[in-house]
Short mmCIF file of C-alpha atoms in Angstrom, two decimals:
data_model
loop_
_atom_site.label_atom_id
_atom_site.label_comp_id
_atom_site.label_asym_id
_atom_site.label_seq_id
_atom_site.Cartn_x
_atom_site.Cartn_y
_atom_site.Cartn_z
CA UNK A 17 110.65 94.26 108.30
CA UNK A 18 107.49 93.18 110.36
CA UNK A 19 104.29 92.10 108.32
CA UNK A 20 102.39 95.04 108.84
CA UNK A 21 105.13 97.28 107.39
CA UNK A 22 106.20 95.42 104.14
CA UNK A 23 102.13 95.63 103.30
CA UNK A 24 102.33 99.66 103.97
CA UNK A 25 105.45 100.05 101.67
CA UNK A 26 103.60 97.78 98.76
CA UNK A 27 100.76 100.67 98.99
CA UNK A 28 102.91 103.13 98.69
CA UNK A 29 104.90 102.12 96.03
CA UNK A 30 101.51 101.77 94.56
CA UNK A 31 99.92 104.76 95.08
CA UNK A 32 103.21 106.92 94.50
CA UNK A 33 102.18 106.06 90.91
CA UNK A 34 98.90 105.31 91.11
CA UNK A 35 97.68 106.12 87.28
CA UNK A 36 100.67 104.05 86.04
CA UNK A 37 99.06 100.72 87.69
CA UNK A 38 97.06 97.94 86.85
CA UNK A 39 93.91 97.88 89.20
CA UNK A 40 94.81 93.62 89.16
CA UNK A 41 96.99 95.17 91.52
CA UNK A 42 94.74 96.05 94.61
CA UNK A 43 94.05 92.40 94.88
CA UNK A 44 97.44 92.31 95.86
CA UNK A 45 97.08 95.19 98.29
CA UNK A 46 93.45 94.85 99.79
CA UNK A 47 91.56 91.95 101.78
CA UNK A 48 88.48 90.05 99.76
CA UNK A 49 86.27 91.78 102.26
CA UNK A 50 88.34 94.60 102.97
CA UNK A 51 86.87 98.32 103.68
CA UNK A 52 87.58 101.33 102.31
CA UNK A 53 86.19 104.83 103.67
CA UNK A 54 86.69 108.05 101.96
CA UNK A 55 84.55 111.26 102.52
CA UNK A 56 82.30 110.29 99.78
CA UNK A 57 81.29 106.92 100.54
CA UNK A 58 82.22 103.83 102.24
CA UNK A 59 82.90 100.95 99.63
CA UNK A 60 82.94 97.00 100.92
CA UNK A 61 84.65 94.35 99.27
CA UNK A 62 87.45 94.01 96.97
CA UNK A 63 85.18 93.79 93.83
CA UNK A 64 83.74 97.96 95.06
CA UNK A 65 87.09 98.96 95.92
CA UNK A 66 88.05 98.11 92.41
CA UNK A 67 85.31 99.62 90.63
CA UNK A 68 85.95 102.80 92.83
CA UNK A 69 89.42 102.91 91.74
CA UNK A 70 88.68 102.56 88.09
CA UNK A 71 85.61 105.36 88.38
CA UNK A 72 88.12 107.73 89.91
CA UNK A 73 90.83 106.73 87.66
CA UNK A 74 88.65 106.50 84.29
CA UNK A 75 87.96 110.53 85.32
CA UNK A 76 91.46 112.18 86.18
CA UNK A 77 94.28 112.56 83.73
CA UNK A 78 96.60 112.33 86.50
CA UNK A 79 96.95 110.78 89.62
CA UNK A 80 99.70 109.82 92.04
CA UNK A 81 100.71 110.47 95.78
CA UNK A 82 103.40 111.64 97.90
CA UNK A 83 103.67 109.65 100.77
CA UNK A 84 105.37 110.49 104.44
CA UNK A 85 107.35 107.94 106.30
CA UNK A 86 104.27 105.72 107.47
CA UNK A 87 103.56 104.96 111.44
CA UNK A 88 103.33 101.52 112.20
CA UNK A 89 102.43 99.30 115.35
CA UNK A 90 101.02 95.83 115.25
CA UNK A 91 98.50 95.84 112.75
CA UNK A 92 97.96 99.37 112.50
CA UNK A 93 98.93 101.94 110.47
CA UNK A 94 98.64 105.78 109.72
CA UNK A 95 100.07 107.61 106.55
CA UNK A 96 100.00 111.26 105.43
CA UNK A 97 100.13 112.35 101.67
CA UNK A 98 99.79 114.67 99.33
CA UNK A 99 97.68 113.26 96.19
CA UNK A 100 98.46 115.14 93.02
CA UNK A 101 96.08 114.99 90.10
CA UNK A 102 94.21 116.66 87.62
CA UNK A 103 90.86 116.54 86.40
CA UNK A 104 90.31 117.72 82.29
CA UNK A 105 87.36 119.86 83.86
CA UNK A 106 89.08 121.71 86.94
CA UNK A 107 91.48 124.15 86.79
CA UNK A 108 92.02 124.13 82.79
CA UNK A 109 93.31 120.60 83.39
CA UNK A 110 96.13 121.73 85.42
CA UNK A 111 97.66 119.36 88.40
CA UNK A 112 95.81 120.27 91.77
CA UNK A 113 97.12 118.79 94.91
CA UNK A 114 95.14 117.66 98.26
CA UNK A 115 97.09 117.06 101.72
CA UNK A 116 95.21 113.98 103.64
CA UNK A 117 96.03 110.78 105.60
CA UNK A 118 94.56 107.09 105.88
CA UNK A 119 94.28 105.06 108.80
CA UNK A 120 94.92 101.27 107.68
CA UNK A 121 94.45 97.71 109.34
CA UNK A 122 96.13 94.74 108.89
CA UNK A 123 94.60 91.36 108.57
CA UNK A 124 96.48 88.00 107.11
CA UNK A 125 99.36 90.36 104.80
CA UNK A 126 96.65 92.31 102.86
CA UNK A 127 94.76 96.42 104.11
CA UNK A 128 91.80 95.42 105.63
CA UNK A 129 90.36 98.39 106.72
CA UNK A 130 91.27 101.69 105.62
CA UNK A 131 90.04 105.39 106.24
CA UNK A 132 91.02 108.45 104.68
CA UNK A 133 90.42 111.89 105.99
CA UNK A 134 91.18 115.11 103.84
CA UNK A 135 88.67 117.83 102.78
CA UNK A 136 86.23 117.65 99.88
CA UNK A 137 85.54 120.92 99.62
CA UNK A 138 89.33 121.66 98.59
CA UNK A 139 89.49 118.31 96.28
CA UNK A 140 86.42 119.06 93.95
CA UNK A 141 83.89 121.85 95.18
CA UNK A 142 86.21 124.20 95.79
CA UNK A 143 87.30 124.45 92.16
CA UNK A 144 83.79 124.36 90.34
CA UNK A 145 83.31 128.32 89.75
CA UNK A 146 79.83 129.29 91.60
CA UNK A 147 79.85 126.47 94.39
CA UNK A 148 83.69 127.49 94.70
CA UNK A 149 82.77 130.75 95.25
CA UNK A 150 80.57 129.80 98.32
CA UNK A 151 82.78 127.00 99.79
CA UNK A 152 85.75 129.15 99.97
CA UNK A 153 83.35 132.45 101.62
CA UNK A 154 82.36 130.23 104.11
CA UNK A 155 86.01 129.03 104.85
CA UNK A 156 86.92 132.15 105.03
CA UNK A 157 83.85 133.50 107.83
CA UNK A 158 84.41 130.06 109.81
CA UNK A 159 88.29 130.99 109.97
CA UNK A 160 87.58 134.51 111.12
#
């Protein structure tokens, strides 16, 4: 198994259960000065990856992801998911799930870069009754 593969199939295993782990663990996973971009910010540095991960964590009451067969090639690679989790304030606390995929490099057996694209508007806005509302009208006009 080349380099860049074993270090993919340590993330998944870790995000498959992702509430179940200790955050010590993404110093395992992620560069000292590794970069991580989601749609709602763009956090540098293990030390704001970490305290990302335990904001996001310290808010859901569940959290893991299902994870397709990753692409890799040299020091690339690309993943698609399904994150399950839910949120004691969306949805009467019930599990929501959001369909995305990450973009990840490589560097010296640890993620140095890594960018994930899904939509907000179905993780959070999409769910909060009035802005909901909205979000999902204009989905619907853009579709049609």
């Amino acid at each position: 198994m080349c380099d860049t593969r074993s270090v993919i199939e340590n993330c998944i295993t870790f995000y498959q259960a992702l509430d179940h782990q200790s955050l010590s663990k993404l110093r395992e996973l992620y560069h000292d000065d590794a970069r991580l971009i989601d749609p709602f910010g763009q956090h540098q540095g293990l030390c704001a990856i970490q305290h990302y991960f335990d904001h996001l964590l310290s808010n859901v009451t569940r959290c893991w992801f299902d994870v397709d067969q990753p692409l890799c090639e040299g020091d690339r690679a690309a993943l698609s998911w399904v994150m399950h989790w839910a949120h004691p304030k969306l949805q009467g606390g019930e599990p929501l799930a959001l369909a995305g995929c990450s973009i990840l490099f490589v560097r010296e057996g640890r993620i140095a870069w890594q960018q994930d694209y899904y939509d907000a508007g179905s993780m959070v806005y999409e769910h909060i009754p009035l802005l909901g509302y909205a979000v999902r009208h204009i989905k619907q006009r853009v579709a049609s």
